[in-house]
PDB file of C-alpha atoms in Angstrom:
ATOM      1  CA  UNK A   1      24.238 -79.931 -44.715  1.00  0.00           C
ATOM      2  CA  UNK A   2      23.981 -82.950 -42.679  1.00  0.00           C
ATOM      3  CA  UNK A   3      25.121 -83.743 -39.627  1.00  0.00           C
ATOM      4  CA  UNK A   4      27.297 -87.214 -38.569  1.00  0.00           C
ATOM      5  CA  UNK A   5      25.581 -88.269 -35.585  1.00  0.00           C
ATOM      6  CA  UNK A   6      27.484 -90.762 -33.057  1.00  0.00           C
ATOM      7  CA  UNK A   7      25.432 -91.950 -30.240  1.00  0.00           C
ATOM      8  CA  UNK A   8      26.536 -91.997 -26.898  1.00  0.00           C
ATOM      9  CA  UNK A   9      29.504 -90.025 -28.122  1.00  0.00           C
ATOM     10  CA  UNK A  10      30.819 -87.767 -24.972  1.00  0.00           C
ATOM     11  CA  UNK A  11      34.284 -85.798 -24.256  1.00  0.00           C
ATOM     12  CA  UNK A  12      37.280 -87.215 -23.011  1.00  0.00           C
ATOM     13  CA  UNK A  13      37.766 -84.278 -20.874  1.00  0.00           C
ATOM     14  CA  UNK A  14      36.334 -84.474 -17.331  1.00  0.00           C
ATOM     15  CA  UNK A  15      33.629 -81.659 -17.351  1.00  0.00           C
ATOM     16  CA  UNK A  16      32.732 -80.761 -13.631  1.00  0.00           C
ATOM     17  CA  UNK A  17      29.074 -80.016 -13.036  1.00  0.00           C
ATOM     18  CA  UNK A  18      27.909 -77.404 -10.794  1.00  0.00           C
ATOM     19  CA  UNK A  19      25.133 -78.582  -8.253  1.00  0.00           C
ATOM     20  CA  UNK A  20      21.562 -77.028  -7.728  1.00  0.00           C
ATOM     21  CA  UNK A  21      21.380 -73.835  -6.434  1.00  0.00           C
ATOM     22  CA  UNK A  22      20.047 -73.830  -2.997  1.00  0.00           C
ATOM     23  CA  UNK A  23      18.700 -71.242  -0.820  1.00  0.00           C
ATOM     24  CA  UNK A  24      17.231 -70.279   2.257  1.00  0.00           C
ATOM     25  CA  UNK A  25      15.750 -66.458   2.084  1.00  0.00           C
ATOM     26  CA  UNK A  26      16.624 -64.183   5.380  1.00  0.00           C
ATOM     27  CA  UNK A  27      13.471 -63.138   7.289  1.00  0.00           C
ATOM     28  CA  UNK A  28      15.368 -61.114  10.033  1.00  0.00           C
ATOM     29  CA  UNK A  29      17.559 -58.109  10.016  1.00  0.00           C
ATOM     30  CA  UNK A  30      21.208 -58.646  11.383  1.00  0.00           C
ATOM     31  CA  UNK A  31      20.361 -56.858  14.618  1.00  0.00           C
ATOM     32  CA  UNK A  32      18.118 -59.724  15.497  1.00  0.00           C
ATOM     33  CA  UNK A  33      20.020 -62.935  14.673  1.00  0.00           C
ATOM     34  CA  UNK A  34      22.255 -65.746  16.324  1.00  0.00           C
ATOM     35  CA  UNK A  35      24.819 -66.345  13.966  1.00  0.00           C
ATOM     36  CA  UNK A  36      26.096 -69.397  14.200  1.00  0.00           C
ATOM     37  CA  UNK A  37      30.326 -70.328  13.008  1.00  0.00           C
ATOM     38  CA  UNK A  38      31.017 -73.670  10.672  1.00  0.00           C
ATOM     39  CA  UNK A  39      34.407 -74.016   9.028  1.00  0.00           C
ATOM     40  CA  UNK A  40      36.352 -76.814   7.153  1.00  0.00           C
ATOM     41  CA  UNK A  41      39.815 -75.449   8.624  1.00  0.00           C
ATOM     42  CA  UNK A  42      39.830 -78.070  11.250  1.00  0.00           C
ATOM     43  CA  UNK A  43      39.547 -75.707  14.497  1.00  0.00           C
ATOM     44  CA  UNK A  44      38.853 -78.013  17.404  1.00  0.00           C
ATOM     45  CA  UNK A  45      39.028 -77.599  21.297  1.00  0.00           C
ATOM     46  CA  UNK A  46      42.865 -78.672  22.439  1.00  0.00           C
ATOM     47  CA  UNK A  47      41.287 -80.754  24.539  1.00  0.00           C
ATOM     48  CA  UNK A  48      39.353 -82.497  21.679  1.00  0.00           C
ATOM     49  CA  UNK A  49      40.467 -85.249  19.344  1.00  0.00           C
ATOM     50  CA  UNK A  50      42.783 -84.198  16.752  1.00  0.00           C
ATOM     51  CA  UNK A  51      41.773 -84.888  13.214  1.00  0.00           C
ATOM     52  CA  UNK A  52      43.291 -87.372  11.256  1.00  0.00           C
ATOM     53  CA  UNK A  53      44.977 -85.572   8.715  1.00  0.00           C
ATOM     54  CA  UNK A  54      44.697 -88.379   6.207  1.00  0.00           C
ATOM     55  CA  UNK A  55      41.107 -88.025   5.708  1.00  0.00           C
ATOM     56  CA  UNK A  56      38.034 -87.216   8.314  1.00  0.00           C
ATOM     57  CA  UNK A  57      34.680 -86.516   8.045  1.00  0.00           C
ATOM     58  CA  UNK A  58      33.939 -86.123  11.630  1.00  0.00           C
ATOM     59  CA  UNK A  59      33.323 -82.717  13.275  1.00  0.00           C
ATOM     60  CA  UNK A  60      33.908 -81.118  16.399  1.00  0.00           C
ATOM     61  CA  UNK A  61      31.767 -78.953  18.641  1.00  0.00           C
ATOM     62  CA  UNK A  62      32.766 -75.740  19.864  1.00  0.00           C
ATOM     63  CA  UNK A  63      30.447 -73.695  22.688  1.00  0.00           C
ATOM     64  CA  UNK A  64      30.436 -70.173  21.800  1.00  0.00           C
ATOM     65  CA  UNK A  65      32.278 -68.975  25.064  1.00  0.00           C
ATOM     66  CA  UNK A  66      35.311 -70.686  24.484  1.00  0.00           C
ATOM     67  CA  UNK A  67      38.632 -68.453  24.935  1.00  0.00           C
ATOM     68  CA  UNK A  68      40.638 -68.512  22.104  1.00  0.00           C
ATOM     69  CA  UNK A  69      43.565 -70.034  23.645  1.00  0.00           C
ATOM     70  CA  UNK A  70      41.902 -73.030  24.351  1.00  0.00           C
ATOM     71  CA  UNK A  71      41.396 -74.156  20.216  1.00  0.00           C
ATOM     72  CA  UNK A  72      43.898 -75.255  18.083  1.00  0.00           C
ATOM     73  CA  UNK A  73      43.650 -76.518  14.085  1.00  0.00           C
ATOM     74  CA  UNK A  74      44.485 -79.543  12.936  1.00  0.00           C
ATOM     75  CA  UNK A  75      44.357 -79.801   9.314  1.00  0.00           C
ATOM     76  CA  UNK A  76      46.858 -81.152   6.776  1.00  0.00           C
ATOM     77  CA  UNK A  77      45.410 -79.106   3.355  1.00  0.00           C
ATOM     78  CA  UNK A  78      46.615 -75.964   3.578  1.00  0.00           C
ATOM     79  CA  UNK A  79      49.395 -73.480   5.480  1.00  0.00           C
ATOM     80  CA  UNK A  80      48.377 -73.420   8.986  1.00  0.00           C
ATOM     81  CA  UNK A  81      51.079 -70.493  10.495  1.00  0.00           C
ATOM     82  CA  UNK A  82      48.418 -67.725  10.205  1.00  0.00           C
ATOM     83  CA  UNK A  83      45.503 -69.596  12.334  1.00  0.00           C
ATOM     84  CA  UNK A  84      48.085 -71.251  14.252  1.00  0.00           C
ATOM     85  CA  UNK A  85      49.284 -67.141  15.067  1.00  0.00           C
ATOM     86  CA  UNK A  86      45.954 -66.057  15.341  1.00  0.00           C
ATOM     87  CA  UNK A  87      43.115 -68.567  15.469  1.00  0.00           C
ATOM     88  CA  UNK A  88      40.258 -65.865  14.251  1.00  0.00           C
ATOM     89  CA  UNK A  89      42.043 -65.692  10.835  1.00  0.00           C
ATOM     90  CA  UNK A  90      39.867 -68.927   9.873  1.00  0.00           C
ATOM     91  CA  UNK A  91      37.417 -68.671  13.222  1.00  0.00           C
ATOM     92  CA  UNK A  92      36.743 -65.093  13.489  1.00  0.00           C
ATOM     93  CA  UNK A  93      34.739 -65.906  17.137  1.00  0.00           C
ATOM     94  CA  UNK A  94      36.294 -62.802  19.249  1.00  0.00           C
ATOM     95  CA  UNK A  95      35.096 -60.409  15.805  1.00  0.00           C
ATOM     96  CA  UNK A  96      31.735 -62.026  16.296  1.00  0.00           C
ATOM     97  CA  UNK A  97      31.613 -61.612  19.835  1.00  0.00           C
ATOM     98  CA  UNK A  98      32.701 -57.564  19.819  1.00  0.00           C
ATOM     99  CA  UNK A  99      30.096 -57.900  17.237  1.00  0.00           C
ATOM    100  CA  UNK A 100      27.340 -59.095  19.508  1.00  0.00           C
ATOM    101  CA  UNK A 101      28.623 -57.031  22.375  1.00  0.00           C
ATOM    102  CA  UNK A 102      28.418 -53.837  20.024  1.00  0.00           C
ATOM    103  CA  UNK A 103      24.834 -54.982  18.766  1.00  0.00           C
ATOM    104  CA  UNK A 104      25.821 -55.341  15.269  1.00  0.00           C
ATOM    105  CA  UNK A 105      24.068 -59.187  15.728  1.00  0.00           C
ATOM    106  CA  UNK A 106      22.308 -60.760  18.964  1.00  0.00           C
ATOM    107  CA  UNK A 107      24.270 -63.274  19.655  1.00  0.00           C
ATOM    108  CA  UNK A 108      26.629 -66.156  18.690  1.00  0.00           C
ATOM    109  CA  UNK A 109      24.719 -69.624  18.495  1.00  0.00           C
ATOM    110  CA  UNK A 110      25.571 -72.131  21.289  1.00  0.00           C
ATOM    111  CA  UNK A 111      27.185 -74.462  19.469  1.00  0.00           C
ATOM    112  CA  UNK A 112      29.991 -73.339  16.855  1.00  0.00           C
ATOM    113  CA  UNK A 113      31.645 -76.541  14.477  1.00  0.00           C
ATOM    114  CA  UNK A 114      35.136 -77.051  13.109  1.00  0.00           C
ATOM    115  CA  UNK A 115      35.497 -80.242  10.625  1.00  0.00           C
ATOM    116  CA  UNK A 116      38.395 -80.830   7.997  1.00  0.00           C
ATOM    117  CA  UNK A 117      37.212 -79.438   4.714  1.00  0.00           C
ATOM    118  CA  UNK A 118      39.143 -79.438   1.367  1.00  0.00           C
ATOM    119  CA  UNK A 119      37.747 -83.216  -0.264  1.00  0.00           C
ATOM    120  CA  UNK A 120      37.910 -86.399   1.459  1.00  0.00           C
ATOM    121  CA  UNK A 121      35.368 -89.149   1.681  1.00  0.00           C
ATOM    122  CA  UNK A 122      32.607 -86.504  -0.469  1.00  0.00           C
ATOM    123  CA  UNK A 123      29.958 -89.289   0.382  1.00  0.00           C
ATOM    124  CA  UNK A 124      30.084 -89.169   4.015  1.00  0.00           C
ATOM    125  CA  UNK A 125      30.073 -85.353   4.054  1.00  0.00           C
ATOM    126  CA  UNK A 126      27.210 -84.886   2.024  1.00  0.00           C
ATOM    127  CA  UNK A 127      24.772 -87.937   3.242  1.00  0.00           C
ATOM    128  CA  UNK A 128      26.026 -87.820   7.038  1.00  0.00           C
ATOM    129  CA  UNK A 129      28.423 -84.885   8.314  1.00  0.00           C
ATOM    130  CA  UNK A 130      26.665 -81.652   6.345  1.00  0.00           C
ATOM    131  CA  UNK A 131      23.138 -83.144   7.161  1.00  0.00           C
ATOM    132  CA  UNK A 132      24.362 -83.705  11.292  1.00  0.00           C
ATOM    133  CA  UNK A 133      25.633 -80.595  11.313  1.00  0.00           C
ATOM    134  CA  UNK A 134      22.718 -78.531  10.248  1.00  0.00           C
ATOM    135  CA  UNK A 135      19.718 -80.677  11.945  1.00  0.00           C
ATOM    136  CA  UNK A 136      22.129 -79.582  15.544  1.00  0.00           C
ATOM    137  CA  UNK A 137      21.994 -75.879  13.825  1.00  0.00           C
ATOM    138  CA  UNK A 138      18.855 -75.823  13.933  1.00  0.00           C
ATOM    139  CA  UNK A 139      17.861 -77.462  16.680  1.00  0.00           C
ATOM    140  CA  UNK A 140      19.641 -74.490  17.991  1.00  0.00           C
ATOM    141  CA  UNK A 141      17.354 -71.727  16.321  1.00  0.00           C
ATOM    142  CA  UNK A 142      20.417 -71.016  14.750  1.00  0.00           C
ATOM    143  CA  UNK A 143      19.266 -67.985  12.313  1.00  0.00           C
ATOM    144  CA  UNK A 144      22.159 -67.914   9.808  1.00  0.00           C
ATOM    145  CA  UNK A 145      26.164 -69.104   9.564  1.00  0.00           C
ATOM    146  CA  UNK A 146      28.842 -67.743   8.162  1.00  0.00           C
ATOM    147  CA  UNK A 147      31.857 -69.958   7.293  1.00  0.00           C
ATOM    148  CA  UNK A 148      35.389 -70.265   6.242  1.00  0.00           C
ATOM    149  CA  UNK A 149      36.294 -72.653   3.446  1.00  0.00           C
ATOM    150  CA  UNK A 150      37.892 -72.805  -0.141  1.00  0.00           C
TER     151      UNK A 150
ATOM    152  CA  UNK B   1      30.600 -76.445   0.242  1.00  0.00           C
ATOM    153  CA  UNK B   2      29.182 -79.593   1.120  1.00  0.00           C
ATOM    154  CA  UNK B   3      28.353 -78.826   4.610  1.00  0.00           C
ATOM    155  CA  UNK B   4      27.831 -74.967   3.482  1.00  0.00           C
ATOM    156  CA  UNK B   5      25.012 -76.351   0.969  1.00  0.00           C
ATOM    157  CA  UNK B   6      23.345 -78.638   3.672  1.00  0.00           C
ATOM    158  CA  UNK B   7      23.313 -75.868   6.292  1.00  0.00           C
ATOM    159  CA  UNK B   8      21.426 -74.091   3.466  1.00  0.00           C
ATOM    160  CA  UNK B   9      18.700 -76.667   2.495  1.00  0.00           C
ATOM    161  CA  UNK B  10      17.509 -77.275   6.065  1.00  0.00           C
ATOM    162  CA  UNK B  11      16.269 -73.502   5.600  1.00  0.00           C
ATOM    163  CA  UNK B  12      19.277 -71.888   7.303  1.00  0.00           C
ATOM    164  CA  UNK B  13      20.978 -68.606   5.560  1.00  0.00           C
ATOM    165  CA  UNK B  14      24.859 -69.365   5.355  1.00  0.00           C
ATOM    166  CA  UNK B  15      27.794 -67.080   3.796  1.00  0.00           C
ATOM    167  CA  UNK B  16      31.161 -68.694   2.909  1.00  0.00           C
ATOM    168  CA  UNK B  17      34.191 -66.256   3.642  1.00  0.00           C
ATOM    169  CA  UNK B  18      36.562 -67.801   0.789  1.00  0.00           C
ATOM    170  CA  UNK B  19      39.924 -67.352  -0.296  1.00  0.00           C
ATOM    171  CA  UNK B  20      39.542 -69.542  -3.632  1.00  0.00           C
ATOM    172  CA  UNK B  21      36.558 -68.134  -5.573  1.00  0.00           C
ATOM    173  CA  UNK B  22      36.445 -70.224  -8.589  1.00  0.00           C
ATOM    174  CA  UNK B  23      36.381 -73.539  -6.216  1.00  0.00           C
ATOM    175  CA  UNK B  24      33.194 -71.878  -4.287  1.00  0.00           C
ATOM    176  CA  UNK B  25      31.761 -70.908  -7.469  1.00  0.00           C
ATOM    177  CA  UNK B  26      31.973 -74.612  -8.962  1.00  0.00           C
ATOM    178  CA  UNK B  27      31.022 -76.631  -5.762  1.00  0.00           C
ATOM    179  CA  UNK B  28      27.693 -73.883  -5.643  1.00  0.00           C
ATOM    180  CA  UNK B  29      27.879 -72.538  -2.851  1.00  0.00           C
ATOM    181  CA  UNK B  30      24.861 -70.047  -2.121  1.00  0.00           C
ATOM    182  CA  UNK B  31      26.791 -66.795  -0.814  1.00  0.00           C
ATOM    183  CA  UNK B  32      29.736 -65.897  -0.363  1.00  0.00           C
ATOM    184  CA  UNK B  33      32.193 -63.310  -0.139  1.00  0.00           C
ATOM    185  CA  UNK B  34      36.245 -62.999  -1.717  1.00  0.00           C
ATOM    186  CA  UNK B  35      38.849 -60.776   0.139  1.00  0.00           C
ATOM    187  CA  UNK B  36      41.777 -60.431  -1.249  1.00  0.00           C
ATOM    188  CA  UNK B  37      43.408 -63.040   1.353  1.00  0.00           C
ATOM    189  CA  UNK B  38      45.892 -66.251   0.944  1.00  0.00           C
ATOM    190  CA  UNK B  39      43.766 -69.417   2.032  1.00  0.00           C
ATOM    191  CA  UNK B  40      44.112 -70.103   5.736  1.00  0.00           C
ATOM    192  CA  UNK B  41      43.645 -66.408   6.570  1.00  0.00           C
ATOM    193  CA  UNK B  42      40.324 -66.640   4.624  1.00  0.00           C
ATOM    194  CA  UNK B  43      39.031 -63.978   8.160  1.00  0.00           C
ATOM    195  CA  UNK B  44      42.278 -62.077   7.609  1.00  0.00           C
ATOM    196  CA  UNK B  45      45.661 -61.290   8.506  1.00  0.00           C
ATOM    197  CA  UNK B  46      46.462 -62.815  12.235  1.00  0.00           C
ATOM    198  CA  UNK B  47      46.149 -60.126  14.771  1.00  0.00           C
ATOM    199  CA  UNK B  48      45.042 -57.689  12.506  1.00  0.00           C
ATOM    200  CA  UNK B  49      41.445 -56.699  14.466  1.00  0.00           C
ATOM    201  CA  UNK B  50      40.315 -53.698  11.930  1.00  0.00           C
ATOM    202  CA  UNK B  51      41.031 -55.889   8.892  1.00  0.00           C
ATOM    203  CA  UNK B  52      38.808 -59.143  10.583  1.00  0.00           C
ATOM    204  CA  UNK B  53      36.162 -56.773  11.750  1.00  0.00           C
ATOM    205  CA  UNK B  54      35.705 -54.864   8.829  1.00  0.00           C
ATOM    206  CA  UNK B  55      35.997 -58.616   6.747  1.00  0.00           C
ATOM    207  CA  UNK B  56      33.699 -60.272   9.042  1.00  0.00           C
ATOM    208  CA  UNK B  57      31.206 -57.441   9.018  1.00  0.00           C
ATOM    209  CA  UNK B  58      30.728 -56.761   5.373  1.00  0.00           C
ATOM    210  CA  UNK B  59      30.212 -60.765   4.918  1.00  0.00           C
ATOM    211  CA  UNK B  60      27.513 -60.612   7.561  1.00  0.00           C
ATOM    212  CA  UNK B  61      25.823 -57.618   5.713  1.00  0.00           C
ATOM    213  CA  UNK B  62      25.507 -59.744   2.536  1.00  0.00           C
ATOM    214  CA  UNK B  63      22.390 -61.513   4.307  1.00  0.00           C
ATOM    215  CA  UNK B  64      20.557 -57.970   4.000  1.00  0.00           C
ATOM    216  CA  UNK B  65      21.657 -57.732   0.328  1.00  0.00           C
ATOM    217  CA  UNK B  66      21.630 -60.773  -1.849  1.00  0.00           C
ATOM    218  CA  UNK B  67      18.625 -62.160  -3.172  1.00  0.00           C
ATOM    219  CA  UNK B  68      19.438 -65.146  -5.235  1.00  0.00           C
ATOM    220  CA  UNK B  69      21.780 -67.927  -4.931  1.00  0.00           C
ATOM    221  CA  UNK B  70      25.392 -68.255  -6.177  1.00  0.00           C
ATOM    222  CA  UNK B  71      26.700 -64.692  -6.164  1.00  0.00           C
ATOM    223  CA  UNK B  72      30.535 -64.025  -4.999  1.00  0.00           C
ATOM    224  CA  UNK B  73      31.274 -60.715  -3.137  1.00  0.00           C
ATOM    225  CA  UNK B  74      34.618 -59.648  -3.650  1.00  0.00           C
ATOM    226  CA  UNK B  75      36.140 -57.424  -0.461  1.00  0.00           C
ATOM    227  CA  UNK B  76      38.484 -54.753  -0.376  1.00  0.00           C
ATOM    228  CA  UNK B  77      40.816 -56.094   2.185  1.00  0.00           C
ATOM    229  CA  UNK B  78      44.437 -56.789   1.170  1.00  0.00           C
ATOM    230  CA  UNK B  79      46.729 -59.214   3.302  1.00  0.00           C
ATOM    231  CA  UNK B  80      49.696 -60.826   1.572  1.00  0.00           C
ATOM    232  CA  UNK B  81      51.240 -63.770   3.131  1.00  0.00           C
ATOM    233  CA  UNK B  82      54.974 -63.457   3.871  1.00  0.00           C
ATOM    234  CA  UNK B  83      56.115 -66.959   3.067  1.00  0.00           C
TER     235      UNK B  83
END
């Protein structure tokens, strides 16, 4: 049986794509690593500049001392009454400093960031905020992250 | 995922604590871990110390475990949102 054959023929229906894999192996054990904190919930310092909740790709520093009462979220994508109760429900930094006290890791990195995840200008996040954000990482020996998103 | 994936290809480890699954598994991110959680309480339930610890912990033990890119931990921690 043959085959009609249309060239350039393609589906109407939008078919995402799923990037590259990527990966960076671990070389330490837990014990022995600064973990470092990134999320896309939009936790900032109070005394920081908001986000705009329109749309921003900018991100905020946070040192790894800071008491909990002194962040806030601002972020316009999802329901912010549980981090706004309890900041550590999207920036668990008091669980990963009993964590580091208890010796579970060795420390928090310096230098934790907040930003405004959930779309946006895609472009900007991938050619300028992501790559900003890791080249300060790890200009901080920063050994691994964990993060909050999705 | 973005900034997850960039964090990654500079040579740095990273693990995504998500509440949506199927979005982290599309946008590829490289670890990650799924408690049973409402999104904004992706760490869990405010004030709830045992349930962030024990979430918190068992991501960070997923360094020592995985080996290849893309797999999605799911947690045993319950919190349901009272909306």
């Amino acid at each position: 049986m043959s085959l009609k054959k249309y060239d350039g023929l393609q589906s109407e229906i939008y078919v995402p794509i799923t990037p590259q894999p990527v990966w960076a192996p671990v070389t330490k054990e837990l014990k022995d690593m600064k973990i470092g904190i990134a999320t896309a919930a939009g936790v900032h310092l109070k005394s920081d500049k908001r986000f705009n909740l329109a749309g921003d790709t900018s991100y905020r520093e946070i040192p790894w001392d800071t008491k909990t009462d002194d962040l806030m979220v601002s972020h316009g994508g999802y329901d912010n009454s549980d981090v706004n109760k309890d900041i550590n429900c999207m920036f668990p930094i008091d669980r990963l400093r009993e964590l580091a006290d208890a010796g579970f890791i060795k420390g928090l990195a310096p230098t934790e960031y907040g930003f405004m995840g959930g779309g946006g200008d895609i472009e900007a996040f991938t050619d300028k905020t992501g790559p900003e954000i890791a080249q300060k990482l790890k200009a901080e020996d920063v050994d691994a992250v964990i993060m909050t998103a999705g | 995922m973005i900034v997850q994936r960039a964090i990654e290809s500079v040579g740095i480890p990273t693990i995504l604590i998500a509440a949506l699954p199927p979005v982290v598994r599309q946008n590829g991110s490289p670890r990650a871990t799924a408690p049973r959680v409402p999104m904004g309480a992706n760490a869990g339930e405010p004030h709830n110390v045992e349930m962030q610890t024990g979430i918190v912990k068992d991501t960070l033990k997923q360094f020592e475990i995985l080996d290849s890119p893309g797999k999605i931990v799911p947690l045993p921690y319950e919190y349901i949102a009272k909306v």
